[in-house]
PDB file of C-alpha atoms in Angstrom:
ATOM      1  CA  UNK A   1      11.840 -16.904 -40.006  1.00  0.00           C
ATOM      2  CA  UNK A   2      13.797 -19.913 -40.448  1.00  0.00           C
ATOM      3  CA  UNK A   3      14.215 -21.902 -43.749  1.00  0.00           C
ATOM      4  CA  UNK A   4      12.018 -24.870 -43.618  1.00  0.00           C
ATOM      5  CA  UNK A   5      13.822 -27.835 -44.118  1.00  0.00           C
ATOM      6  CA  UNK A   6      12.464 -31.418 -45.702  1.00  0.00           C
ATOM      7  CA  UNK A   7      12.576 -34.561 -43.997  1.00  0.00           C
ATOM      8  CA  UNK A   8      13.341 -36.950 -46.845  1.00  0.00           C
ATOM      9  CA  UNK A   9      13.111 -40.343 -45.330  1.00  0.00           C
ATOM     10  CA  UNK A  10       9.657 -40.198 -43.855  1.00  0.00           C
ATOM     11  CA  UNK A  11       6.959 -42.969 -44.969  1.00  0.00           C
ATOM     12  CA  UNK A  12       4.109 -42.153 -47.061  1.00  0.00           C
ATOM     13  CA  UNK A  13       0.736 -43.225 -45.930  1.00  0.00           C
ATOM     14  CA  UNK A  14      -2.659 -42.019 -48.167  1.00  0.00           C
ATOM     15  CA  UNK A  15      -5.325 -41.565 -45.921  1.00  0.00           C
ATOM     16  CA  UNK A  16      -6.633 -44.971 -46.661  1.00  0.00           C
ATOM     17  CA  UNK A  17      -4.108 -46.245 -45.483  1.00  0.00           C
ATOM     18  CA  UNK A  18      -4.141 -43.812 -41.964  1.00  0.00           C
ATOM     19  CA  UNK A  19      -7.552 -45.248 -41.347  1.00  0.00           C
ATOM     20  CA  UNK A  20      -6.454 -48.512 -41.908  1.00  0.00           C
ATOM     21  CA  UNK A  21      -3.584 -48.869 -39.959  1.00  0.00           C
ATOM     22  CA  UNK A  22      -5.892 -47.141 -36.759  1.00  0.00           C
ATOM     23  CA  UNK A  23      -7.626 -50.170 -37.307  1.00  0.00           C
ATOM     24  CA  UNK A  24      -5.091 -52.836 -37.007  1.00  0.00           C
ATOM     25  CA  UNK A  25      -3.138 -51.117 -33.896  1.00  0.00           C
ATOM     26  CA  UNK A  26      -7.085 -51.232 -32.533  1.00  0.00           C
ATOM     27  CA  UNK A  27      -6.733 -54.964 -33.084  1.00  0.00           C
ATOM     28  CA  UNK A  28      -3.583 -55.649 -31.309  1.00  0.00           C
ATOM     29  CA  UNK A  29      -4.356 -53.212 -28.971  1.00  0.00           C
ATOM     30  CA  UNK A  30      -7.303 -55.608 -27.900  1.00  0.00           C
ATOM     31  CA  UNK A  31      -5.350 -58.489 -28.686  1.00  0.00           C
ATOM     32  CA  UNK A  32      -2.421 -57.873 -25.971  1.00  0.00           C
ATOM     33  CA  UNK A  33      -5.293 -56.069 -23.401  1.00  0.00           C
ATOM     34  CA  UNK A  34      -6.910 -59.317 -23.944  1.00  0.00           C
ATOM     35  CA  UNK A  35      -3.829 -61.514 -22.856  1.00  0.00           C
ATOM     36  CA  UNK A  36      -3.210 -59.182 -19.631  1.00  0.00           C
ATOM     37  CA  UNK A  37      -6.844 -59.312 -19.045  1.00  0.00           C
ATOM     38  CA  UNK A  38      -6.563 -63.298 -18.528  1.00  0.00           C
ATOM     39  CA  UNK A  39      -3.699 -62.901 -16.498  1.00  0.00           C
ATOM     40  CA  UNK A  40      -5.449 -61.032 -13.899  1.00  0.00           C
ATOM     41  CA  UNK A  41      -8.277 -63.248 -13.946  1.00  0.00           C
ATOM     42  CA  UNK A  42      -6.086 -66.028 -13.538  1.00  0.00           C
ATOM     43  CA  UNK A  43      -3.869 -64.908 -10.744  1.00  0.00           C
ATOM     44  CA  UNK A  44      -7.007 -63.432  -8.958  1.00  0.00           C
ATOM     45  CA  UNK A  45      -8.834 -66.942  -8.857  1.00  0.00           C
ATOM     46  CA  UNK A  46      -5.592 -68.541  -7.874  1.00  0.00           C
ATOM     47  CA  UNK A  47      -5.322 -66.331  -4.931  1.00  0.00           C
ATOM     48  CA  UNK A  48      -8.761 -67.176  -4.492  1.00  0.00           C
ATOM     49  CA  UNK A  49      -7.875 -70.551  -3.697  1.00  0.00           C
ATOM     50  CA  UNK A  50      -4.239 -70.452  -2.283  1.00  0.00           C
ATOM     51  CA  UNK A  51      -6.290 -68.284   0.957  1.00  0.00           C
ATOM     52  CA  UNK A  52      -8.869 -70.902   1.004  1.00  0.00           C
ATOM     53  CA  UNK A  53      -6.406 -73.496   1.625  1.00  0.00           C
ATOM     54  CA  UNK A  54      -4.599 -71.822   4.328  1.00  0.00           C
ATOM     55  CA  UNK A  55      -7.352 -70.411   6.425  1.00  0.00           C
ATOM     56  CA  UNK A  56      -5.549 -72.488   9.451  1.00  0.00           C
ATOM     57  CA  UNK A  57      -2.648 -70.595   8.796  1.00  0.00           C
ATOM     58  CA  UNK A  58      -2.759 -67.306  11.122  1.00  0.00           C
ATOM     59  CA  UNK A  59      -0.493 -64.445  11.289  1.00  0.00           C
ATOM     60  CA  UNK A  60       1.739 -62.190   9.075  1.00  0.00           C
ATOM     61  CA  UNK A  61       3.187 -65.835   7.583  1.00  0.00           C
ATOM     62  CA  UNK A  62      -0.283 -66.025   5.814  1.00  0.00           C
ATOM     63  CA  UNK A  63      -0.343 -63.372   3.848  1.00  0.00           C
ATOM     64  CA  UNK A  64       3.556 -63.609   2.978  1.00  0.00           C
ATOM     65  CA  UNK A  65       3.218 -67.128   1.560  1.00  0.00           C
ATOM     66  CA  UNK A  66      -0.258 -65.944  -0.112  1.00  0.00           C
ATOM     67  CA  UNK A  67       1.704 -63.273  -1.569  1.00  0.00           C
ATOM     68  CA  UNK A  68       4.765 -65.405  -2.234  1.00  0.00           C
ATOM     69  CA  UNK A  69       2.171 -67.862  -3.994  1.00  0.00           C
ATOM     70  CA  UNK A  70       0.147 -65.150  -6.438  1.00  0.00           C
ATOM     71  CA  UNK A  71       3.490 -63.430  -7.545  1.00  0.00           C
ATOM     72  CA  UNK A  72       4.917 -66.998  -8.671  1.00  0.00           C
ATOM     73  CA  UNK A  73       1.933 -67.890 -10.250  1.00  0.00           C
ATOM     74  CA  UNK A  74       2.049 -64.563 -12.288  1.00  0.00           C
ATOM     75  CA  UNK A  75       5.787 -64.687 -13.151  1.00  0.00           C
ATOM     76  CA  UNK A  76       4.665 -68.058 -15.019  1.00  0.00           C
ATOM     77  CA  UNK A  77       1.801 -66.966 -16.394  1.00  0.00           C
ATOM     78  CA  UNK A  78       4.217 -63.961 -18.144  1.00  0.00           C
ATOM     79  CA  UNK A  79       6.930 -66.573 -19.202  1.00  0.00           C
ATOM     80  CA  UNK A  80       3.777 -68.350 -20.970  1.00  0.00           C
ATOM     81  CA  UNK A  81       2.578 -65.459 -22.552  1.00  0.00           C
ATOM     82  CA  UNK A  82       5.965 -63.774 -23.407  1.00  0.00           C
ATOM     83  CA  UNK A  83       6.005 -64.731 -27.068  1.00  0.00           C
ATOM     84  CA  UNK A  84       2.259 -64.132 -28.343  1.00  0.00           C
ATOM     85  CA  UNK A  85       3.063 -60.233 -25.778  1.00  0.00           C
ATOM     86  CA  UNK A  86       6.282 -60.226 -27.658  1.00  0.00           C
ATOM     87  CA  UNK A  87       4.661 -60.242 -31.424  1.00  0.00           C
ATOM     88  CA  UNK A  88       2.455 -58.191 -30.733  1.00  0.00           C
ATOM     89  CA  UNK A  89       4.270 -54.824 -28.820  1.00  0.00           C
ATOM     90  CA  UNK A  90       6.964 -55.540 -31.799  1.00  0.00           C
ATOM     91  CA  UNK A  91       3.903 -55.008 -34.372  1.00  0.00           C
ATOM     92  CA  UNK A  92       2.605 -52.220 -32.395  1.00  0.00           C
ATOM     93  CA  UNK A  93       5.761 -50.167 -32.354  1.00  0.00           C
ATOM     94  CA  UNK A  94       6.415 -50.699 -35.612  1.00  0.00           C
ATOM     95  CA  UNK A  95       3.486 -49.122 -36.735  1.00  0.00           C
ATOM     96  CA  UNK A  96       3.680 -46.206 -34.412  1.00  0.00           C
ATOM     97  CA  UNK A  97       7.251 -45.263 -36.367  1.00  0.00           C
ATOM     98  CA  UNK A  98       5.096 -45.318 -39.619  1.00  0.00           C
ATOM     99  CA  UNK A  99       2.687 -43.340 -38.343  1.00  0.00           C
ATOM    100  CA  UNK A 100       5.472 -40.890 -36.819  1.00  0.00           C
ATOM    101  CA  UNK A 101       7.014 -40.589 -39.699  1.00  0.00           C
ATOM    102  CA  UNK A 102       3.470 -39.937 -42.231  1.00  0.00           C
ATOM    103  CA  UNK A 103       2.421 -37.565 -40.245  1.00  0.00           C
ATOM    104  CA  UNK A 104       5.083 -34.836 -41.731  1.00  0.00           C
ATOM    105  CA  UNK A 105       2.553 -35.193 -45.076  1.00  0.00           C
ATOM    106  CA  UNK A 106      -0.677 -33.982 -42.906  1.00  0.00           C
ATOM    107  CA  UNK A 107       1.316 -31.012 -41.650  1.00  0.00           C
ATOM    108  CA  UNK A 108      -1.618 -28.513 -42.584  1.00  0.00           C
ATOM    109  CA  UNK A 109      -4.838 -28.243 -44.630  1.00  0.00           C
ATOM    110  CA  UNK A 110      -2.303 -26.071 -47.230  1.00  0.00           C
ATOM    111  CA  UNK A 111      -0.033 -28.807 -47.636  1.00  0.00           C
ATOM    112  CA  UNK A 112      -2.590 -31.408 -48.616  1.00  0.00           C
ATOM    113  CA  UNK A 113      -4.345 -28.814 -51.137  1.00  0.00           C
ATOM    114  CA  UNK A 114      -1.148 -28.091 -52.573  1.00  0.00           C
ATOM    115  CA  UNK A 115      -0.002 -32.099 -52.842  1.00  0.00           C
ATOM    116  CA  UNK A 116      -3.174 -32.766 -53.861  1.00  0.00           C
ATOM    117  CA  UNK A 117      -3.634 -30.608 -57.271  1.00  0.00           C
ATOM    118  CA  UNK A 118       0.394 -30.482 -57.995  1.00  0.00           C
ATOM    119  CA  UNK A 119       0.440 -31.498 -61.753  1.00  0.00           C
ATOM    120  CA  UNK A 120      -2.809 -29.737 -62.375  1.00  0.00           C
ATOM    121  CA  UNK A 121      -2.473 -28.013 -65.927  1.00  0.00           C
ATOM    122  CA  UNK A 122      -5.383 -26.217 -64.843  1.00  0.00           C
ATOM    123  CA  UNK A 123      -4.119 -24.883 -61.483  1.00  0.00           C
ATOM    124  CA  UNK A 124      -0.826 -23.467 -63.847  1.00  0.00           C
ATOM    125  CA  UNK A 125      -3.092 -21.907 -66.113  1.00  0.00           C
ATOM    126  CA  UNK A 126      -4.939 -20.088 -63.259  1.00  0.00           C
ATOM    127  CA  UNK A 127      -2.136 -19.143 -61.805  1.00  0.00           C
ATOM    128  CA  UNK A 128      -0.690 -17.489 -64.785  1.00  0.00           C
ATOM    129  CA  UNK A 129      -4.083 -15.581 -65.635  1.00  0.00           C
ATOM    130  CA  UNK A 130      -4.220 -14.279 -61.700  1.00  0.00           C
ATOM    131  CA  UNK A 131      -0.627 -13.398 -62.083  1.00  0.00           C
ATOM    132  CA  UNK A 132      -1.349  -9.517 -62.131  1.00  0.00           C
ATOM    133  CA  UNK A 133      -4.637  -9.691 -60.106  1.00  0.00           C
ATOM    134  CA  UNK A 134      -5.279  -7.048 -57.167  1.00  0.00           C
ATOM    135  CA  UNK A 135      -6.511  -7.622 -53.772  1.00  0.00           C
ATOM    136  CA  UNK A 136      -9.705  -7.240 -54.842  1.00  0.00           C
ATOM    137  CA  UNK A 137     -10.486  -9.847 -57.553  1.00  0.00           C
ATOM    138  CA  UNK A 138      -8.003 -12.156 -55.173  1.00  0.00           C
ATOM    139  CA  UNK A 139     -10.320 -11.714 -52.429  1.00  0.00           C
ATOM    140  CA  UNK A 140     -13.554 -12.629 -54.843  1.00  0.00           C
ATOM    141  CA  UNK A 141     -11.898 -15.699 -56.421  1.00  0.00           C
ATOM    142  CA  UNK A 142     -11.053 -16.632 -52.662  1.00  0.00           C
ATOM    143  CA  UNK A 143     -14.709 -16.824 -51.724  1.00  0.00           C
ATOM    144  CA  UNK A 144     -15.683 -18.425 -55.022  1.00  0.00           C
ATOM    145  CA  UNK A 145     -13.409 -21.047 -54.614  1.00  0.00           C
ATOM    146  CA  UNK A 146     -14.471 -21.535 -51.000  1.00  0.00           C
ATOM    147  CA  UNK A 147     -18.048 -21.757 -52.076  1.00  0.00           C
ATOM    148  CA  UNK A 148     -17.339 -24.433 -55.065  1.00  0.00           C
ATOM    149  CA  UNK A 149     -14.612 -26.161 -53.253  1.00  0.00           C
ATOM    150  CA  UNK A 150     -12.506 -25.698 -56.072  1.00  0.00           C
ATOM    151  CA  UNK A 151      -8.973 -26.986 -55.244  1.00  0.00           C
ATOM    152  CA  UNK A 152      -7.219 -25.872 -58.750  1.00  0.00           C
ATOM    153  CA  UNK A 153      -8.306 -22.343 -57.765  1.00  0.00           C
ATOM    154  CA  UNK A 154      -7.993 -22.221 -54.148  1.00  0.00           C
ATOM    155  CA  UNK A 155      -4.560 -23.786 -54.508  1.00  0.00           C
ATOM    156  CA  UNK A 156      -3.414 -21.073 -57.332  1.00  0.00           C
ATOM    157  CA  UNK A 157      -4.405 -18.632 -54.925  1.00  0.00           C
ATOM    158  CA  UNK A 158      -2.740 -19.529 -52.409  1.00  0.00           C
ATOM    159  CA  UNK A 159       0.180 -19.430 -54.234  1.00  0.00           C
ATOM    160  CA  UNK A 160      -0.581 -16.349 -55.542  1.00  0.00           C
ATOM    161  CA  UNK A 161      -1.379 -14.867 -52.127  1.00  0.00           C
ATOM    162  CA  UNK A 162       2.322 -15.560 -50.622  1.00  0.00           C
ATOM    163  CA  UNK A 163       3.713 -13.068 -53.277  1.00  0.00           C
ATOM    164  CA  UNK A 164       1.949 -10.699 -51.018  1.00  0.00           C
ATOM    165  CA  UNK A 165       3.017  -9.023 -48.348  1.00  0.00           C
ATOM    166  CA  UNK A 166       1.594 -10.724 -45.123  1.00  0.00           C
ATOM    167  CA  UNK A 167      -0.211  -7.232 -43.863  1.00  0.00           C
ATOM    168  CA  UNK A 168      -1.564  -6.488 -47.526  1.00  0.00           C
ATOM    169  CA  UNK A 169      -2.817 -10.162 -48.383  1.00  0.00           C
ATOM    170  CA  UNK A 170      -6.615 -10.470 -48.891  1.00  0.00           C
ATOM    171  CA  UNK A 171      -7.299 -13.698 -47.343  1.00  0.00           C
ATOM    172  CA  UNK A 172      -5.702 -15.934 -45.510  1.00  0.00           C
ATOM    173  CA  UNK A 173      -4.102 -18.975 -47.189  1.00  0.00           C
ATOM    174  CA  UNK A 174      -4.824 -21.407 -44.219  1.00  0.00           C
ATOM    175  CA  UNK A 175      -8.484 -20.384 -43.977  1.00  0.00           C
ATOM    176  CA  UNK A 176      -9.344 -20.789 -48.014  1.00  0.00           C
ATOM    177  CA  UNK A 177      -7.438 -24.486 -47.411  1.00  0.00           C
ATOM    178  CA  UNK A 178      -9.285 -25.272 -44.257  1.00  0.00           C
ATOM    179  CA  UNK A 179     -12.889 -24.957 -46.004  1.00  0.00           C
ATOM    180  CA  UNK A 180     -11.618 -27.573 -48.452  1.00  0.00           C
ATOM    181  CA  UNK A 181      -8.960 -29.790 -46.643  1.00  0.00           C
ATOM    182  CA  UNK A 182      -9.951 -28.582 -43.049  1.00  0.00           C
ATOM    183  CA  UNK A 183     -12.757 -31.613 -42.364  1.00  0.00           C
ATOM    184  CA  UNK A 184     -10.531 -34.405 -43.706  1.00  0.00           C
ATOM    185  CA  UNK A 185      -6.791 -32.836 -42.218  1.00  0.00           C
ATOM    186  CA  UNK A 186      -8.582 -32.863 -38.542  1.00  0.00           C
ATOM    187  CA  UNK A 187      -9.604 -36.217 -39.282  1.00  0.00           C
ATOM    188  CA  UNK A 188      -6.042 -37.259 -40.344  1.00  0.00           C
ATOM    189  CA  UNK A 189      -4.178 -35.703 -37.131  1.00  0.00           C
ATOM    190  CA  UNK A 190      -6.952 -37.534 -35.063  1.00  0.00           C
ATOM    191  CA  UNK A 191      -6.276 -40.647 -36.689  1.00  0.00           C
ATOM    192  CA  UNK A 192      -2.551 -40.145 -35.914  1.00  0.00           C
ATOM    193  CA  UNK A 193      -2.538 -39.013 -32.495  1.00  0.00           C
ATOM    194  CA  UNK A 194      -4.744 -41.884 -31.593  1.00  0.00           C
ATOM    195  CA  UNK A 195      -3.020 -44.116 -33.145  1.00  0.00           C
ATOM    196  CA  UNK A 196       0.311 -42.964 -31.365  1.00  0.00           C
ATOM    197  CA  UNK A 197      -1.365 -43.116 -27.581  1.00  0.00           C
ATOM    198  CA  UNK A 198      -3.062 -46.193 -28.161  1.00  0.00           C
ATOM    199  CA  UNK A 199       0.577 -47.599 -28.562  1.00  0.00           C
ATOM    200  CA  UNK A 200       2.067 -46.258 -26.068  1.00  0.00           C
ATOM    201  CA  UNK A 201      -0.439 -47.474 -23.539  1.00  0.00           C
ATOM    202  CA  UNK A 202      -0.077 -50.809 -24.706  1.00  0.00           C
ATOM    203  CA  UNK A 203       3.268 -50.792 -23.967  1.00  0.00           C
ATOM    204  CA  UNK A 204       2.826 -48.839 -20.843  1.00  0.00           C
ATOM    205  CA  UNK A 205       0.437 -51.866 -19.974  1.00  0.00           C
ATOM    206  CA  UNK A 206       3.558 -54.105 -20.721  1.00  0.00           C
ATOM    207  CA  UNK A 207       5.713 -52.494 -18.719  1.00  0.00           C
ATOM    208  CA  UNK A 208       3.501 -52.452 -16.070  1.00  0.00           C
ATOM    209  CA  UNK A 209       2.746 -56.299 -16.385  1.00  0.00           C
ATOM    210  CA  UNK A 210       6.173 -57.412 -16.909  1.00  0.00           C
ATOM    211  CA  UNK A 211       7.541 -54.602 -14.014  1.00  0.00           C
ATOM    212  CA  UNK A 212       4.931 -53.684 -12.053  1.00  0.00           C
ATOM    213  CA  UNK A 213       6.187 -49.739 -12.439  1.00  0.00           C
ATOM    214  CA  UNK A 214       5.418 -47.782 -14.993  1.00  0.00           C
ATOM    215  CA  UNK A 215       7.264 -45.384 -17.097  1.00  0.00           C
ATOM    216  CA  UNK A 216       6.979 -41.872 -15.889  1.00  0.00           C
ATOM    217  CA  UNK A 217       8.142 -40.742 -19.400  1.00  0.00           C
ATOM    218  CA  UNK A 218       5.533 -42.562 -21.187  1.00  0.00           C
ATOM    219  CA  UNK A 219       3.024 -41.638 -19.557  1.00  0.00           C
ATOM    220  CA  UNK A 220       3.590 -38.045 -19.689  1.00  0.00           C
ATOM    221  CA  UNK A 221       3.657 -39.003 -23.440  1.00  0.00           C
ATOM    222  CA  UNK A 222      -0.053 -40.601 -23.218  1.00  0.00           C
ATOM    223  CA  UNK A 223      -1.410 -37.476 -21.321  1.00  0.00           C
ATOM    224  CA  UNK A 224      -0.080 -35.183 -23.983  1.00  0.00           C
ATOM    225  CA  UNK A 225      -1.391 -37.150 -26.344  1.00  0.00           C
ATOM    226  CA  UNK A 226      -5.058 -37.298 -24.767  1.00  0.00           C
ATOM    227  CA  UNK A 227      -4.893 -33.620 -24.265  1.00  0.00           C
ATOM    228  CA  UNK A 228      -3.808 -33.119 -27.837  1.00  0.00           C
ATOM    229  CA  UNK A 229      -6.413 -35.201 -29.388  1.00  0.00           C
ATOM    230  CA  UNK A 230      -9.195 -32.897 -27.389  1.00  0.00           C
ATOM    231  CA  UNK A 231      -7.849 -30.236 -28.985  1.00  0.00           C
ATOM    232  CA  UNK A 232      -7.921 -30.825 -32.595  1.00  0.00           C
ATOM    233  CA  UNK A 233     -11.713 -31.000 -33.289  1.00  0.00           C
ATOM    234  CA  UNK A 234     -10.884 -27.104 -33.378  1.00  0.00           C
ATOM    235  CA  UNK A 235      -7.448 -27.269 -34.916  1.00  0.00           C
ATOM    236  CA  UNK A 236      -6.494 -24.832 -37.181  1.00  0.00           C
ATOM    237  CA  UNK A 237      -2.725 -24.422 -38.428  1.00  0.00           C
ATOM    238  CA  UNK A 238      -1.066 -21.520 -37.439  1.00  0.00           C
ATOM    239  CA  UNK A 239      -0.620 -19.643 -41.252  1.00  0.00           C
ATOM    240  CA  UNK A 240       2.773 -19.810 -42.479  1.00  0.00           C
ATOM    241  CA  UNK A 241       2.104 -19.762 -46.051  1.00  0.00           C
ATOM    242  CA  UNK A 242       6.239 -19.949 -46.989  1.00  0.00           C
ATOM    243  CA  UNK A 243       6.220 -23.489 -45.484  1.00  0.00           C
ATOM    244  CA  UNK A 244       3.293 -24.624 -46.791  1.00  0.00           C
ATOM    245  CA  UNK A 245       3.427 -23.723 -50.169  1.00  0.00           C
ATOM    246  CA  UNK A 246       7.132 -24.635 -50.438  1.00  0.00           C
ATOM    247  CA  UNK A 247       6.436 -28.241 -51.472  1.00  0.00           C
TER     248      UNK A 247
END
């Protein structure tokens, strides 16, 4: 198994401020859907009247100069709209790289149990009275801490637990996290994942304004994101106790 390795320049975000910035890419997200929005309504009723004032007009030249008309009228209304777009894409993007970059914190229910009680003088006193326990009394303490939610013991166990060999250990790190962390880490990685699509459309929507093509990359991006926010509501890490306990 390879040696984990840190990533030291990635941006700290408490889950406060996860839910909060979910909240403001939801507002620009509605912000720049809103601008588009008017743009089709705009070019729609202008087409509207550009084929009411050349019914006399028959033939392919019709449609060509109603076409000719509606994609001039559009250009303009982008060029009006470029700045306010503009702002708010640059906003967006910038807080998709925070949320990129956060997410390396919310890696696993472990993770945020063992963050969470680092510093504890009770966790170190646990963990030096467990020090000789057997698989027995660990697997005891592991359902009493599940049961009280107790994050100084469940996290001393888990350190504990990755002494153990893997085939002889008496519970499983990831699970004993989950029942404490599990609710609020699924929570997290939907926050983040949405977050991330939601971005990505808007830009996608952009593109597609500014274009009139999309980006094939993107959206392969969006679809794995969609498919990977249906999936976490039964997310559980896959157990690698080394990494998670190597904070």
């Amino acid at each position: 198994m390879p040696t984990p390795r840190a990533q030291l320049g990635s941006h700290w975000l408490s889950p406060t401020d996860i839910r909060t910035t979910i909240t403001r890419i939801g507002t620009y997200r509605s912000k720049h859907t809103g601008i588009l929005l008017r743009i089709n309504e705009k070019v729609a009723r202008h087409r509207e009247e550009v084929e009411r004032s050349l019914r006399g007009l028959e033939g392919k030249d019709r449609g060509s100069v109603v076409n000719k008309a509606v994609n001039g009228h559009r250009a303009d209304l982008i060029r009006e709209t470029d700045e306010s777009r503009k702002l708010l894409t640059r906003e967006l993007e910038q807080q998709r790289r925070s949320i990129q970059s956060a997410s390396t914190h919310y890696r696993s229910p472990v993770q945020m149990l063992m963050r969470d009680t680092l510093g504890s003088e009770r966790r170190s006193r646990i963990m030096q009275q467990i020090t000789s326990s057997g698989p027995a009394e660990l697997a005891s303490l592991a359902e009493y801490a599940a049961a009280q939610k107790d994050k100084d013991l469940a996290a001393a166990l888990c350190s504990r637990v990755a002494d153990i060999p893997r085939s002889d250990r008496p519970f499983s790190a990831s699970d004993l996290a989950d029942v404490i962390f599990g609710e609020l880490h699924r929570e997290l990685s939907q926050a983040l994942t949405e977050a991330e699509r939601r971005v990505l459309e808007a830009l996608e929507d952009e593109q597609v304004a500014i274009t009139g093509k999309g980006n094939t990359q993107r959206s392969l991006e969006i679809a794995m994101l969609k498919k990977r926010e249906a999936e976490i509501g039964a997310y559980l890490a896959d157990e690698n106790t080394n990494e998670e306990t190597g904070e």
